[in-house]
Coordinates of C-alpha atoms in Angstrom, one line a residue:
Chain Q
X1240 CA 95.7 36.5 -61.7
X1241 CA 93.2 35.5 -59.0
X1242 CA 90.1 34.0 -59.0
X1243 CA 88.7 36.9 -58.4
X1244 CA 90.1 39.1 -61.5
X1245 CA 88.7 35.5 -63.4
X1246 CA 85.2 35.8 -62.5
X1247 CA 85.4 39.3 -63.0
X1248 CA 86.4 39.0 -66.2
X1249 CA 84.4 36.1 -67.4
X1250 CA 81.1 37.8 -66.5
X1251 CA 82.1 41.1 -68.0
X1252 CA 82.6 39.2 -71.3
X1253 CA 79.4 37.3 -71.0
X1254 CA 77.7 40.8 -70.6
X1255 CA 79.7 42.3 -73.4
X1256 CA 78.2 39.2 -75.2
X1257 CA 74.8 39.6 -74.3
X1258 CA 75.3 43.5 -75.8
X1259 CA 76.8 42.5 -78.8
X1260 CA 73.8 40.2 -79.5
X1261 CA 71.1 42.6 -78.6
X1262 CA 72.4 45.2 -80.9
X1263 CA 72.8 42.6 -84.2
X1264 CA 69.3 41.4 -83.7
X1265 CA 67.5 45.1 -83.0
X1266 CA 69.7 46.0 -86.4
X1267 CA 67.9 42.9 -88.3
X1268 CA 64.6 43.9 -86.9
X1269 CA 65.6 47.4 -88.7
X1270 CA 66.6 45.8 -91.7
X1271 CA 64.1 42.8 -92.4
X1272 CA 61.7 43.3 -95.7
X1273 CA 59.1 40.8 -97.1
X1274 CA 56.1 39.5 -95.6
X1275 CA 57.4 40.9 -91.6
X1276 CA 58.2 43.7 -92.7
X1277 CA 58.0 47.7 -91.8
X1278 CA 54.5 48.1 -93.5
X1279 CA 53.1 45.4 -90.3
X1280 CA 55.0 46.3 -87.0
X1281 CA 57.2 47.9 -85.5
X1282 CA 61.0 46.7 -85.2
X1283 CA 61.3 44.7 -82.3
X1284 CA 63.5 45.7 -78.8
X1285 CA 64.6 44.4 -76.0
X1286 CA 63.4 45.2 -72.9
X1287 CA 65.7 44.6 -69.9
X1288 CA 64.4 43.4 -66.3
X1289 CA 67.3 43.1 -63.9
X1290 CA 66.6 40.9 -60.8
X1291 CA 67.8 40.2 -57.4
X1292 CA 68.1 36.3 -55.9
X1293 CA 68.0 36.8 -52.3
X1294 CA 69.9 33.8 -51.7
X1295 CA 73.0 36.3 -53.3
X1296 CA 73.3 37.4 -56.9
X1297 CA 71.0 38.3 -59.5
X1298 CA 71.0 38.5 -63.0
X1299 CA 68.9 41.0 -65.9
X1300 CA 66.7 39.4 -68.6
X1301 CA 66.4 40.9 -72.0
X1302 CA 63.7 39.8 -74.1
X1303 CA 61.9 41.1 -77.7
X1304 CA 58.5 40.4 -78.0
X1305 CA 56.6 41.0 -80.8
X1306 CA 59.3 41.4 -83.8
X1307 CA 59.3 41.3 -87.1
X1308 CA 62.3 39.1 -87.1
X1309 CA 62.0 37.9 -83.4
X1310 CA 58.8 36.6 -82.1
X1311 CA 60.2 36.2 -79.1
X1312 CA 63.5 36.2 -78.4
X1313 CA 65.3 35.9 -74.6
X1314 CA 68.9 37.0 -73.5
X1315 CA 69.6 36.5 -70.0
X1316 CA 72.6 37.0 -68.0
X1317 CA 73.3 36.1 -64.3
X1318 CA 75.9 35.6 -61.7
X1319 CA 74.7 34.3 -58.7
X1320 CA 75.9 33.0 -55.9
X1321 CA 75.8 31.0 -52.3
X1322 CA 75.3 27.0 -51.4
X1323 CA 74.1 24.4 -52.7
X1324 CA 71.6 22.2 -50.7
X1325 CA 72.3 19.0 -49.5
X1326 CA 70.8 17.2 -52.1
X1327 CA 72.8 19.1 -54.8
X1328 CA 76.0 18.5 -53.4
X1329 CA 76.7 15.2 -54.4
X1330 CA 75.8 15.6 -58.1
X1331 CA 78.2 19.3 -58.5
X1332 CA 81.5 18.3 -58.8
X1333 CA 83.6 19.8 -55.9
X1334 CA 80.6 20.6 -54.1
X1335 CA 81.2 17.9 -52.0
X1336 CA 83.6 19.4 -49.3
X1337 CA 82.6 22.5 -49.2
X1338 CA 78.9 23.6 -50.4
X1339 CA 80.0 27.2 -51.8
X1340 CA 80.0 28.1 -55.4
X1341 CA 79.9 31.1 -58.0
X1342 CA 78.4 30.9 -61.4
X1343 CA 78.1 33.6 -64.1
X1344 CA 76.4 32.8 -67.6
X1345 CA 74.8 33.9 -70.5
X1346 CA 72.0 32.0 -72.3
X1347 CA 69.7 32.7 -75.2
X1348 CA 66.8 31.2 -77.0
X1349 CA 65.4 32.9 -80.3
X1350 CA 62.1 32.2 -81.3
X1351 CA 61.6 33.9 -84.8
X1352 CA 58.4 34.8 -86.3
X1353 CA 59.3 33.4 -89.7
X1354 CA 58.9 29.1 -89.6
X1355 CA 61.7 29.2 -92.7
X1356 CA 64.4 30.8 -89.8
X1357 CA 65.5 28.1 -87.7
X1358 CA 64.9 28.6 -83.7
X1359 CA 68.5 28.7 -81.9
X1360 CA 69.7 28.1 -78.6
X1361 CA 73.2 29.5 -77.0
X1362 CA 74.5 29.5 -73.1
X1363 CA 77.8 29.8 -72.4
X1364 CA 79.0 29.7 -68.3
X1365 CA 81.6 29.5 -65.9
X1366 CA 81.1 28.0 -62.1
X1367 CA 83.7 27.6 -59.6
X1368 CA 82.9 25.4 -56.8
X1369 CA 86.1 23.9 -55.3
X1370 CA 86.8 23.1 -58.7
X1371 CA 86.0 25.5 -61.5
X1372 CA 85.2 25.1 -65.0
X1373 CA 83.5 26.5 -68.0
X1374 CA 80.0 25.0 -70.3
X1375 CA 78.2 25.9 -72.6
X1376 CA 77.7 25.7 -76.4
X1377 CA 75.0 26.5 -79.2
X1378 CA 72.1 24.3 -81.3
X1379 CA 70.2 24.7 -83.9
X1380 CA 66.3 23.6 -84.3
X1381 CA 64.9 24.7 -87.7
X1382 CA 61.3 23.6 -88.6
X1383 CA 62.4 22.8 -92.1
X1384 CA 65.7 21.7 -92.5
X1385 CA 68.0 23.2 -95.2
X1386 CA 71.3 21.5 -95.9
X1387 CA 73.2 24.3 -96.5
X1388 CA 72.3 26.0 -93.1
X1389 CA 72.9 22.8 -91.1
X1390 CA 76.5 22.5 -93.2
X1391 CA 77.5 25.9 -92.5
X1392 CA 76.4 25.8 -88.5
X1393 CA 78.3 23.2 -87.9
X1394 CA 81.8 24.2 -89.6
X1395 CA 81.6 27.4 -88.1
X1396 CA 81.7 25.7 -84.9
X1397 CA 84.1 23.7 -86.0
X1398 CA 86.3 25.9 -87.1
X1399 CA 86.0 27.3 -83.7
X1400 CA 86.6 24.2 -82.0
X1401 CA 89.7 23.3 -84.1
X1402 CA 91.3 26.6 -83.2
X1403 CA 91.6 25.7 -79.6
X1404 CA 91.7 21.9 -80.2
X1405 CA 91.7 19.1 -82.4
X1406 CA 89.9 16.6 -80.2
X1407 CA 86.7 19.2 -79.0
X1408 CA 84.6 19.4 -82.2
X1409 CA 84.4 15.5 -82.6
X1410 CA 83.5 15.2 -79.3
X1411 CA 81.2 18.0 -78.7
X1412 CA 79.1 17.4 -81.8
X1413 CA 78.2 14.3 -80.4
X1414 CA 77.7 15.7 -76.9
X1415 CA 75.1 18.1 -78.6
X1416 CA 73.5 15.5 -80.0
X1417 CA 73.0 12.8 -77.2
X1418 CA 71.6 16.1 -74.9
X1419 CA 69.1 17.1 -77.4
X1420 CA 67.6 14.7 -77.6
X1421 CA 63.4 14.0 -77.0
X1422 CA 63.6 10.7 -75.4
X1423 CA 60.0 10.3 -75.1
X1424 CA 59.5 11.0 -78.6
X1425 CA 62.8 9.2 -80.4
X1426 CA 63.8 12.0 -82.0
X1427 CA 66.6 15.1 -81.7
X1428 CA 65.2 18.4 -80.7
X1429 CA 67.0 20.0 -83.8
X1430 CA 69.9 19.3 -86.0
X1431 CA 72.4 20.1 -83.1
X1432 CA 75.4 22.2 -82.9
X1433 CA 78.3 21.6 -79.9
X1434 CA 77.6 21.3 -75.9
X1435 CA 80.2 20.9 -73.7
X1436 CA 80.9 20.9 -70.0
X1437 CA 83.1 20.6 -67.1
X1438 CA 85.4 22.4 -69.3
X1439 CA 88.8 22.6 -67.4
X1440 CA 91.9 22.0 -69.1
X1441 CA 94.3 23.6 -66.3
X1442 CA 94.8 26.2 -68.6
X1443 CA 91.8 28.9 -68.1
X1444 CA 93.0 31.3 -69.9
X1445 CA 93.0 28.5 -72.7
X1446 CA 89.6 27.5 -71.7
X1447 CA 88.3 31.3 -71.1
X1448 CA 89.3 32.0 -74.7
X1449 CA 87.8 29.0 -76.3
X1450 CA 84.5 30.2 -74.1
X1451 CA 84.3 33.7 -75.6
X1452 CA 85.1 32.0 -79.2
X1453 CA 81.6 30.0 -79.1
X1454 CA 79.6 32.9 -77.8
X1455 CA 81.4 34.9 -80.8
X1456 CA 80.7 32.1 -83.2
X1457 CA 76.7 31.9 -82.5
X1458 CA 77.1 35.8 -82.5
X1459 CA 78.1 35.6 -85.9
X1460 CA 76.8 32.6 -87.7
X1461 CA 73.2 32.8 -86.5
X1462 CA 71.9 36.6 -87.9
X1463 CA 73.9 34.9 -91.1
X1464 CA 71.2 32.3 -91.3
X1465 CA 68.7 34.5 -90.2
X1466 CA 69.1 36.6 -93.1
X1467 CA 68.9 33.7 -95.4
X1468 CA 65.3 33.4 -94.7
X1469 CA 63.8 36.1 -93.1
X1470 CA 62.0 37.8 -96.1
X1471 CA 61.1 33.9 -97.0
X1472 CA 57.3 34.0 -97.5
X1473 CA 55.3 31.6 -95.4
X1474 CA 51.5 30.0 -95.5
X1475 CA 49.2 29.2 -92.3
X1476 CA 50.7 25.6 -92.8
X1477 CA 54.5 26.2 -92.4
X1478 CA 53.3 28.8 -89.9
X1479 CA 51.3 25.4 -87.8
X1480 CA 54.2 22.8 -88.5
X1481 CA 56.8 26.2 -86.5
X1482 CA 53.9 26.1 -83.8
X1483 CA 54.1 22.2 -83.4
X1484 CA 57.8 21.9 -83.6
X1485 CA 57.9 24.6 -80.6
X1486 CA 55.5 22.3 -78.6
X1487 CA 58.2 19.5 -78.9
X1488 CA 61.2 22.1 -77.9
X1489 CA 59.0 23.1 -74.8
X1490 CA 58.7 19.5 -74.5
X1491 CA 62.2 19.0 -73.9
X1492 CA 62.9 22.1 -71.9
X1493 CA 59.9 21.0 -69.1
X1494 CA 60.8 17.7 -69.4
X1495 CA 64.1 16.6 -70.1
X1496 CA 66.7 19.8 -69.3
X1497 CA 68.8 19.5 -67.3
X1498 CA 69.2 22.9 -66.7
X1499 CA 65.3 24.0 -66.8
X1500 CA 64.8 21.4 -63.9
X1501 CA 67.6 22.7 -62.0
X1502 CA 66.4 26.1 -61.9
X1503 CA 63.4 25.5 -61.1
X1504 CA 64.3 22.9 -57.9
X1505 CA 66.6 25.4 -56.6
X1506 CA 64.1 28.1 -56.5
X1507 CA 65.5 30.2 -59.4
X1508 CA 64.1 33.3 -61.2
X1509 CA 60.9 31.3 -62.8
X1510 CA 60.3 33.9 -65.1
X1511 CA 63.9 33.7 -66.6
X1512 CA 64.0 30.2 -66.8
X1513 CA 61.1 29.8 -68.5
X1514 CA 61.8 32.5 -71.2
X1515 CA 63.5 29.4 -72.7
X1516 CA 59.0 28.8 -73.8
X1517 CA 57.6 29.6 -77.4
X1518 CA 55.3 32.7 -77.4
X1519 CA 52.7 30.4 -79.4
X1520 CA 52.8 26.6 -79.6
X1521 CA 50.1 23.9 -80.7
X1522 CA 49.6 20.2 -79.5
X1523 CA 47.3 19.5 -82.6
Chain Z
X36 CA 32.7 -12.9 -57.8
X37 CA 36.6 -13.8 -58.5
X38 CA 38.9 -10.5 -59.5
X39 CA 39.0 -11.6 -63.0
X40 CA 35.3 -10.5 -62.7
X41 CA 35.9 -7.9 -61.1
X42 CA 38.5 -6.9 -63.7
X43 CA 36.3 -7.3 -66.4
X44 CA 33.6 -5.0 -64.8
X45 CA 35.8 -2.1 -64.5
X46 CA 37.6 -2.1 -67.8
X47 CA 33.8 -2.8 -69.0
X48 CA 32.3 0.5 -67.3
X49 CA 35.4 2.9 -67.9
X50 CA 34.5 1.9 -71.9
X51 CA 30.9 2.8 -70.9
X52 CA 31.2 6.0 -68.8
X53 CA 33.3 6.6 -72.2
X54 CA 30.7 5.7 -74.7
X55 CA 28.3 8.2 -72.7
X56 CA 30.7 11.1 -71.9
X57 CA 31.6 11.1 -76.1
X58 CA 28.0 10.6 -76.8
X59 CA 26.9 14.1 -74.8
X60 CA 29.7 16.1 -75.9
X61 CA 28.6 15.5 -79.7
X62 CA 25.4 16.7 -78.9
X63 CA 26.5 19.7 -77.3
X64 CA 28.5 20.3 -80.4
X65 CA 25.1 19.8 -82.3
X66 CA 23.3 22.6 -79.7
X67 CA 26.1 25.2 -79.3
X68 CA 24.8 28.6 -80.4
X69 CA 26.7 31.6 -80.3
X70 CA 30.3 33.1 -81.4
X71 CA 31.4 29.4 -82.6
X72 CA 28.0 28.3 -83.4
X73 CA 26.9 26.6 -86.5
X74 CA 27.5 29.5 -89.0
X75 CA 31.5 29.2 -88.7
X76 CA 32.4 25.4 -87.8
X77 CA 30.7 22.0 -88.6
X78 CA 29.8 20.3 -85.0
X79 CA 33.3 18.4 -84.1
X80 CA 33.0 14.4 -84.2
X81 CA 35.6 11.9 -81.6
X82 CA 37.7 9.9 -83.7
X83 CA 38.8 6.9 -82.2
X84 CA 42.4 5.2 -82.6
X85 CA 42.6 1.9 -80.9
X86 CA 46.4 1.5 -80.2
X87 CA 48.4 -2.3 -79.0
X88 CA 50.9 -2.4 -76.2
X89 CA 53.7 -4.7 -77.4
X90 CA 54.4 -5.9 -73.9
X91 CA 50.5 -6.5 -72.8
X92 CA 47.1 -5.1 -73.3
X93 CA 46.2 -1.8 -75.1
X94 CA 44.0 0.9 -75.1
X95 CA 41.8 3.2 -77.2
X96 CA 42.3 7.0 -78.4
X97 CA 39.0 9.3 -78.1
X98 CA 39.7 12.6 -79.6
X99 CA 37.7 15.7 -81.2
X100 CA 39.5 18.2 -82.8
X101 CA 38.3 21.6 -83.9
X102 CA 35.1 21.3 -82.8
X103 CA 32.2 24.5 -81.9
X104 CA 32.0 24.2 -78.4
X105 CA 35.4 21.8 -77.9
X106 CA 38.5 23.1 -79.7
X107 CA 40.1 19.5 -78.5
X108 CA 39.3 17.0 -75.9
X109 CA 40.4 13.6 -75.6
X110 CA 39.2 10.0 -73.9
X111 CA 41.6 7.9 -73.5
X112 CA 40.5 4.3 -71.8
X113 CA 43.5 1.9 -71.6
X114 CA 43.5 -1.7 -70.2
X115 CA 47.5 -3.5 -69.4
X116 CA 49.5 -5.5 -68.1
X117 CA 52.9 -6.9 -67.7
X118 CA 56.1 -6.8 -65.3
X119 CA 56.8 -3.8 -63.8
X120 CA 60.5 -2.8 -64.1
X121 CA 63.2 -3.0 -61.4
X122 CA 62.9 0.9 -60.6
X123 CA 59.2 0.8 -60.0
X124 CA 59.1 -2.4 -58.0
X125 CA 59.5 -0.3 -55.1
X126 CA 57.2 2.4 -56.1
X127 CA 54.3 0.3 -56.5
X128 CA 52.4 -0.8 -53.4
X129 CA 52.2 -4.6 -53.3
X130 CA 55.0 -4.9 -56.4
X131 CA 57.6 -5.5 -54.4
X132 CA 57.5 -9.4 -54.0
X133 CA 55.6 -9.7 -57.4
X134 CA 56.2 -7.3 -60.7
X135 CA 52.9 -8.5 -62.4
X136 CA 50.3 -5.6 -62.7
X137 CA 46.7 -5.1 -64.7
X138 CA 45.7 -1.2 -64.9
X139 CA 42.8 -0.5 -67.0
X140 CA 41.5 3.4 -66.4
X141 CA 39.7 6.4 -68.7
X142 CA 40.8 9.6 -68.7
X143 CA 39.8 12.9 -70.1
X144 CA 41.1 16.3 -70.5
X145 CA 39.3 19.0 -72.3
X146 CA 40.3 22.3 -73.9
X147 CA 37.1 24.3 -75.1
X148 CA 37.0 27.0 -77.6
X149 CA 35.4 29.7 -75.7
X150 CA 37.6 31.0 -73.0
X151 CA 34.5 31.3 -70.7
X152 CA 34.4 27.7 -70.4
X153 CA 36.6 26.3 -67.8
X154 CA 39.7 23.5 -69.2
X155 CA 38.8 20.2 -67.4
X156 CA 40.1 16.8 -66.3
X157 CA 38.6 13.7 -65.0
X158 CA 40.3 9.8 -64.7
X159 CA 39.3 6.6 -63.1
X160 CA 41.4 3.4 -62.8
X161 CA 41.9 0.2 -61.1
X162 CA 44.8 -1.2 -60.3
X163 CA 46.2 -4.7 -59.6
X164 CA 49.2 -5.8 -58.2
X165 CA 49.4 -8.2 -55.5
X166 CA 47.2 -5.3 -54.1
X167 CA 44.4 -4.0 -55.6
X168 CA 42.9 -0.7 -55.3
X169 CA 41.0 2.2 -57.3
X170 CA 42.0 5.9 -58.2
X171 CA 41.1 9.0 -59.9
X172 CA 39.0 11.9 -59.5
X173 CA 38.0 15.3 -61.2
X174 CA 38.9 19.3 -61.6
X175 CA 38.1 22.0 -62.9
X176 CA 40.7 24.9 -64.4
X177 CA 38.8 27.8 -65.3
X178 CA 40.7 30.7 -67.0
X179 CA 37.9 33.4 -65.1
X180 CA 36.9 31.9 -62.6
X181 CA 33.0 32.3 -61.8
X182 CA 32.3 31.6 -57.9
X183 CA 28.9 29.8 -58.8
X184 CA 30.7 27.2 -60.7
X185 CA 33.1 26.9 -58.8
X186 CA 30.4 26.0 -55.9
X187 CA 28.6 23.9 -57.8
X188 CA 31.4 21.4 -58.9
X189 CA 32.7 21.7 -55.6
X190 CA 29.2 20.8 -54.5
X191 CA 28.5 17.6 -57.3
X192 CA 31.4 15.9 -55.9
X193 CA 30.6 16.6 -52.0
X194 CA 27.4 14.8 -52.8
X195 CA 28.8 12.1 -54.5
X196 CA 31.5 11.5 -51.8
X197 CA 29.0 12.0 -48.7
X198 CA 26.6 9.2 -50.5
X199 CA 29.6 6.6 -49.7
X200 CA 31.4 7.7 -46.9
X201 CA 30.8 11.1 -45.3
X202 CA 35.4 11.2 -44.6
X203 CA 35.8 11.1 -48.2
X204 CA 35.0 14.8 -49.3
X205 CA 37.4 17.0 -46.7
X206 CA 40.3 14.1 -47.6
X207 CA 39.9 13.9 -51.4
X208 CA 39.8 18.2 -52.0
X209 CA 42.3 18.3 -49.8
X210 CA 44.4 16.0 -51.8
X211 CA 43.1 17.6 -55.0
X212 CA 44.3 20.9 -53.4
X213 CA 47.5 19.6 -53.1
X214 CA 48.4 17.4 -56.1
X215 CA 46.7 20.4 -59.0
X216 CA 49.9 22.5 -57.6
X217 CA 52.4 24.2 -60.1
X218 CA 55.0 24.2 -57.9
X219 CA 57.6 26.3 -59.6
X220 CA 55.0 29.1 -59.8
X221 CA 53.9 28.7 -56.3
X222 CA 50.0 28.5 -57.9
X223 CA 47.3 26.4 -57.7
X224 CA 46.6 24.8 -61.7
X225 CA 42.6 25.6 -61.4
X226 CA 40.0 25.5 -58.5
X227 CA 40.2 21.9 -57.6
X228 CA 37.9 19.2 -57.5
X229 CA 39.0 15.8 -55.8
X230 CA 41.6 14.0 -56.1
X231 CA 42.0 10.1 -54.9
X232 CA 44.4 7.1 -55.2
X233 CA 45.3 3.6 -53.1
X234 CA 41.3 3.1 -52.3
X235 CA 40.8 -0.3 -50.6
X236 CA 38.5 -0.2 -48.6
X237 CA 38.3 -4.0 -47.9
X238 CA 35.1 -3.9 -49.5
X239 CA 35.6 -4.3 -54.0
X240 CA 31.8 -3.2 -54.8
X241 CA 31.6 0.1 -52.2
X242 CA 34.8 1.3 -54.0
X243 CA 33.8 0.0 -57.5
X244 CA 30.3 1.9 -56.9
X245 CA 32.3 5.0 -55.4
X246 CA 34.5 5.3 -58.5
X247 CA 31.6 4.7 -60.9
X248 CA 29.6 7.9 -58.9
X249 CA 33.1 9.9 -59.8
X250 CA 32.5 9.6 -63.2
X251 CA 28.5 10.0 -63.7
X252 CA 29.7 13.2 -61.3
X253 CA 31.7 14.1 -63.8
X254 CA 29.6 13.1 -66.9
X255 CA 27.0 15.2 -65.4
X256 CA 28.4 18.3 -63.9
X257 CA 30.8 19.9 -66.3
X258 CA 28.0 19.8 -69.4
X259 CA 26.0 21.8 -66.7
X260 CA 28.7 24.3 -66.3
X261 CA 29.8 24.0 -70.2
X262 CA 26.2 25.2 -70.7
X263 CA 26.3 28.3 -68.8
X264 CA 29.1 30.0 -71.0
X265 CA 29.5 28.1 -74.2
X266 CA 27.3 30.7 -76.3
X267 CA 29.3 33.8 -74.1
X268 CA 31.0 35.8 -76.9
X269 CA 34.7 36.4 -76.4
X270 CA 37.7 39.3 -77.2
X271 CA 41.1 38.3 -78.5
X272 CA 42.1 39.6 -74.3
X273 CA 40.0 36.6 -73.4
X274 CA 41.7 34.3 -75.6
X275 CA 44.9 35.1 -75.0
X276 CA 44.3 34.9 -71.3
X277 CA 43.3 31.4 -72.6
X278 CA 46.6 30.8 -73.9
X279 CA 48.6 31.9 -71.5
X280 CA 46.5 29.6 -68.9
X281 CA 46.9 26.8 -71.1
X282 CA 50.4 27.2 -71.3
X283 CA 50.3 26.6 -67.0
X284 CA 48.8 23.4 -67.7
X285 CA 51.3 22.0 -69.9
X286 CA 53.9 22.9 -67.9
X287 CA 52.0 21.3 -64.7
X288 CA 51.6 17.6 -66.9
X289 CA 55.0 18.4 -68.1
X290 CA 57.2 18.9 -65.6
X291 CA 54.6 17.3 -62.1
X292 CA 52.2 15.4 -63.4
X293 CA 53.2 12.0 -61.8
X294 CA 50.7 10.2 -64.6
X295 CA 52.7 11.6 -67.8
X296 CA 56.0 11.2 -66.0
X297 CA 55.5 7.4 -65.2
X298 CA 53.7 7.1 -68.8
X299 CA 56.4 8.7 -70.8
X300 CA 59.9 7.1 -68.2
X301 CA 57.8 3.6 -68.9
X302 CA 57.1 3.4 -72.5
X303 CA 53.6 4.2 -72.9
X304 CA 51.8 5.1 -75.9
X305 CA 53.0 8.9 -76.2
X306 CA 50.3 10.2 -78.2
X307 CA 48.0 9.3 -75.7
X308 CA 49.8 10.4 -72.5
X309 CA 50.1 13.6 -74.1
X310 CA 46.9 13.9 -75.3
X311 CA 46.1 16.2 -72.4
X312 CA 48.0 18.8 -73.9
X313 CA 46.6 22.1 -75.8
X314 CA 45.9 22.7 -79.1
X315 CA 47.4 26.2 -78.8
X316 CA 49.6 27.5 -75.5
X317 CA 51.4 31.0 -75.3
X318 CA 54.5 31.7 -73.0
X319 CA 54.3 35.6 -74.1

């Protein structure tokens, strides 16, 4: 197979993804009862805005605003592609030689209207430079933690790591939780999940496969906690301690991600990158 | 007059403009009228939290919360010193052959209530390396903006700059102009004010008086303009549009602010770097 069939097929899948998702979520926003439920809104969809980058590529945003469920929730897919500048190079590996990559992804952020349902993060990629590999990976940031919902994230993933290898859970559990981390404020962003990166094995079909798992995995195990909580009723104070726990995950998006700060030096879509932002937040 | 004098004079005035700026804004919570007058909230009071740096020097928290006419504004006036690390030796004019500095500052950034009345920011320091020099300035961010104000801020600090050297006004807008930039947005983060930094002049007491006349600008001009639209009722459009403004600002001291970068990358008290950040943002 040639590179070519390979990102082909990568960023069908992280389309097919992106669909999959979409469809579970507008189904919970038909679904949900209790205190955001049918007698206050409307059930939530997403609206899709597709978009060009002139530099070659482009990529389509889908965001719910306005939910029951979801009070904001972003999917965005992209596959872009072109050089990197100068001062780029020497920090993408294989970039070096030859300035030229491709990279296709999918990321979410769910900001949910109910403070008992945790907010979640997922992004899963593949780039190809002279080198190519795969990223990605899924966190969880609720406002008030429950045990059983942190237990159950995690061994999903790691029953989803362990199918492909014995060493990757271990290690991207802890990768998770050195990247989430608020450094100006001493404290994780959430109770973490995996990340990984630079994902190349010499197998990619190996790799591919392990990729799709972990987008399948937050596809699944995230509208379980969801429905957990999601006729939970709340009070204006759970509803202020969800508004200041989303100031300190904007916090470390604008400050500290890697990726937010990439996308934004290189001139990316601002709009998408920034869907990552809470619909409401407080600094009390 | 040797610079520990002169030291002690500038911490001892940015503690006085301080005392005064605090003192006028609790009146004005006392005289507010209107759609957040005295019928729905009690006038808002500062509360002060003196705070220690462990390495040198410390500094004192000014903020009102929840107030009529001020739905959070803080003063922060800090005096420290200490070594300045390896990294910042080289960023620092005159640290490079010595690490010891003395900063001592106040600085203020204000979110009203009413969306009619513009967000604003004002700071003054001194700094001492083996240089030493003064900084600061003031803006406005208005979420409508209202030519008239605009004008007359515009006009305050002309005044106050042509009294001491009739080069300052054209090079400190300017530099307002271009520091109050959101870069990623391609937007401006208000309608300016001035903006300046490095000030030696060769002569202490012309720039000592200069930076004093910033801040009695300051003290005096945004009341004036708080004045005008403090009792101006508001829709939930206009407070929205609030929001979403408010969100631009964090993401400016977020992700540019050179202040809250060097604050939060060199251990500074956190709560008071970020002080300047809203009570309530929206990314919708």
């Amino acid at each position: 197979m040639t590179m070519d069939d390979q990102k082909n097929r990568a960023s069908a899948w992280f389309r097919d993804l992106r669909d999959q998702i979409c469809a579970s979520y507008e189904q919970l926003e038909d679904t949900v009862d209790g205190p955001n439920g049918s007698d206050t809104l409307p059930p939530g969809r997403f609206e899709r805005t597709p978009w060009d980058r002139p530099e070659g590529g482009g990529g389509e945003m889908s965001v719910m605003r306005g939910g029951r469920v979801f009070e904001k929730v972003g999917v965005n897919i992209s596959t872009v592609f072109g050089e990197f500048s100068e001062e780029f190079r020497k920090q993408i590996p294989g970039a070096d030689e030859d300035p030229r990559f491709w990279a296709s992804g999918v990321s979410l952020v769910s900001h949910p209207r109910n403070p008992h349902v945790p907010i979640a993060h997922m992004n899963t990629r593949m780039i190809v430079t002279t080198k190519h590999w795969f990223g990605g990976g899924g966190d969880l940031t609720p406002i008030f933690p429950i045990a059983q919902d942190t237990e159950d994230f995690h061994a999903a993933f790691k029953a989803t790591c362990d199918k492909h290898d014995p060493a990757y859970y271990k290690k991207y559990k802890e990768w998770c939780d050195e990247y989430f981390f608020i450094t100006h404020r001493g404290e994780m962003r959430g109770v973490g999940g995996i990340f990984y990166d630079y994902l190349d094995s010499g197998d990619w079909e190996a790799d591919f496969a392990f990729t799709q798992d972990v987008g399948k995995c937050f596809r699944d195990i995230y509208p379980e906690i969801i429905g957990r909580h999601m006729n939970t009723p709340w009070s204006d104070a759970d509803k202020q301690a969800q508004l200041v726990k989303r100031g300190r995950y904007a916090e470390f998006n604008l400050v500290i991600d890697r990726g937010t700060k990439f996308g934004l030096m290189t001139g990316g879509n601002v709009e998408a990158i920034l869907m990552s932002l809470p619909p409401e937040a407080a600094w009390p």
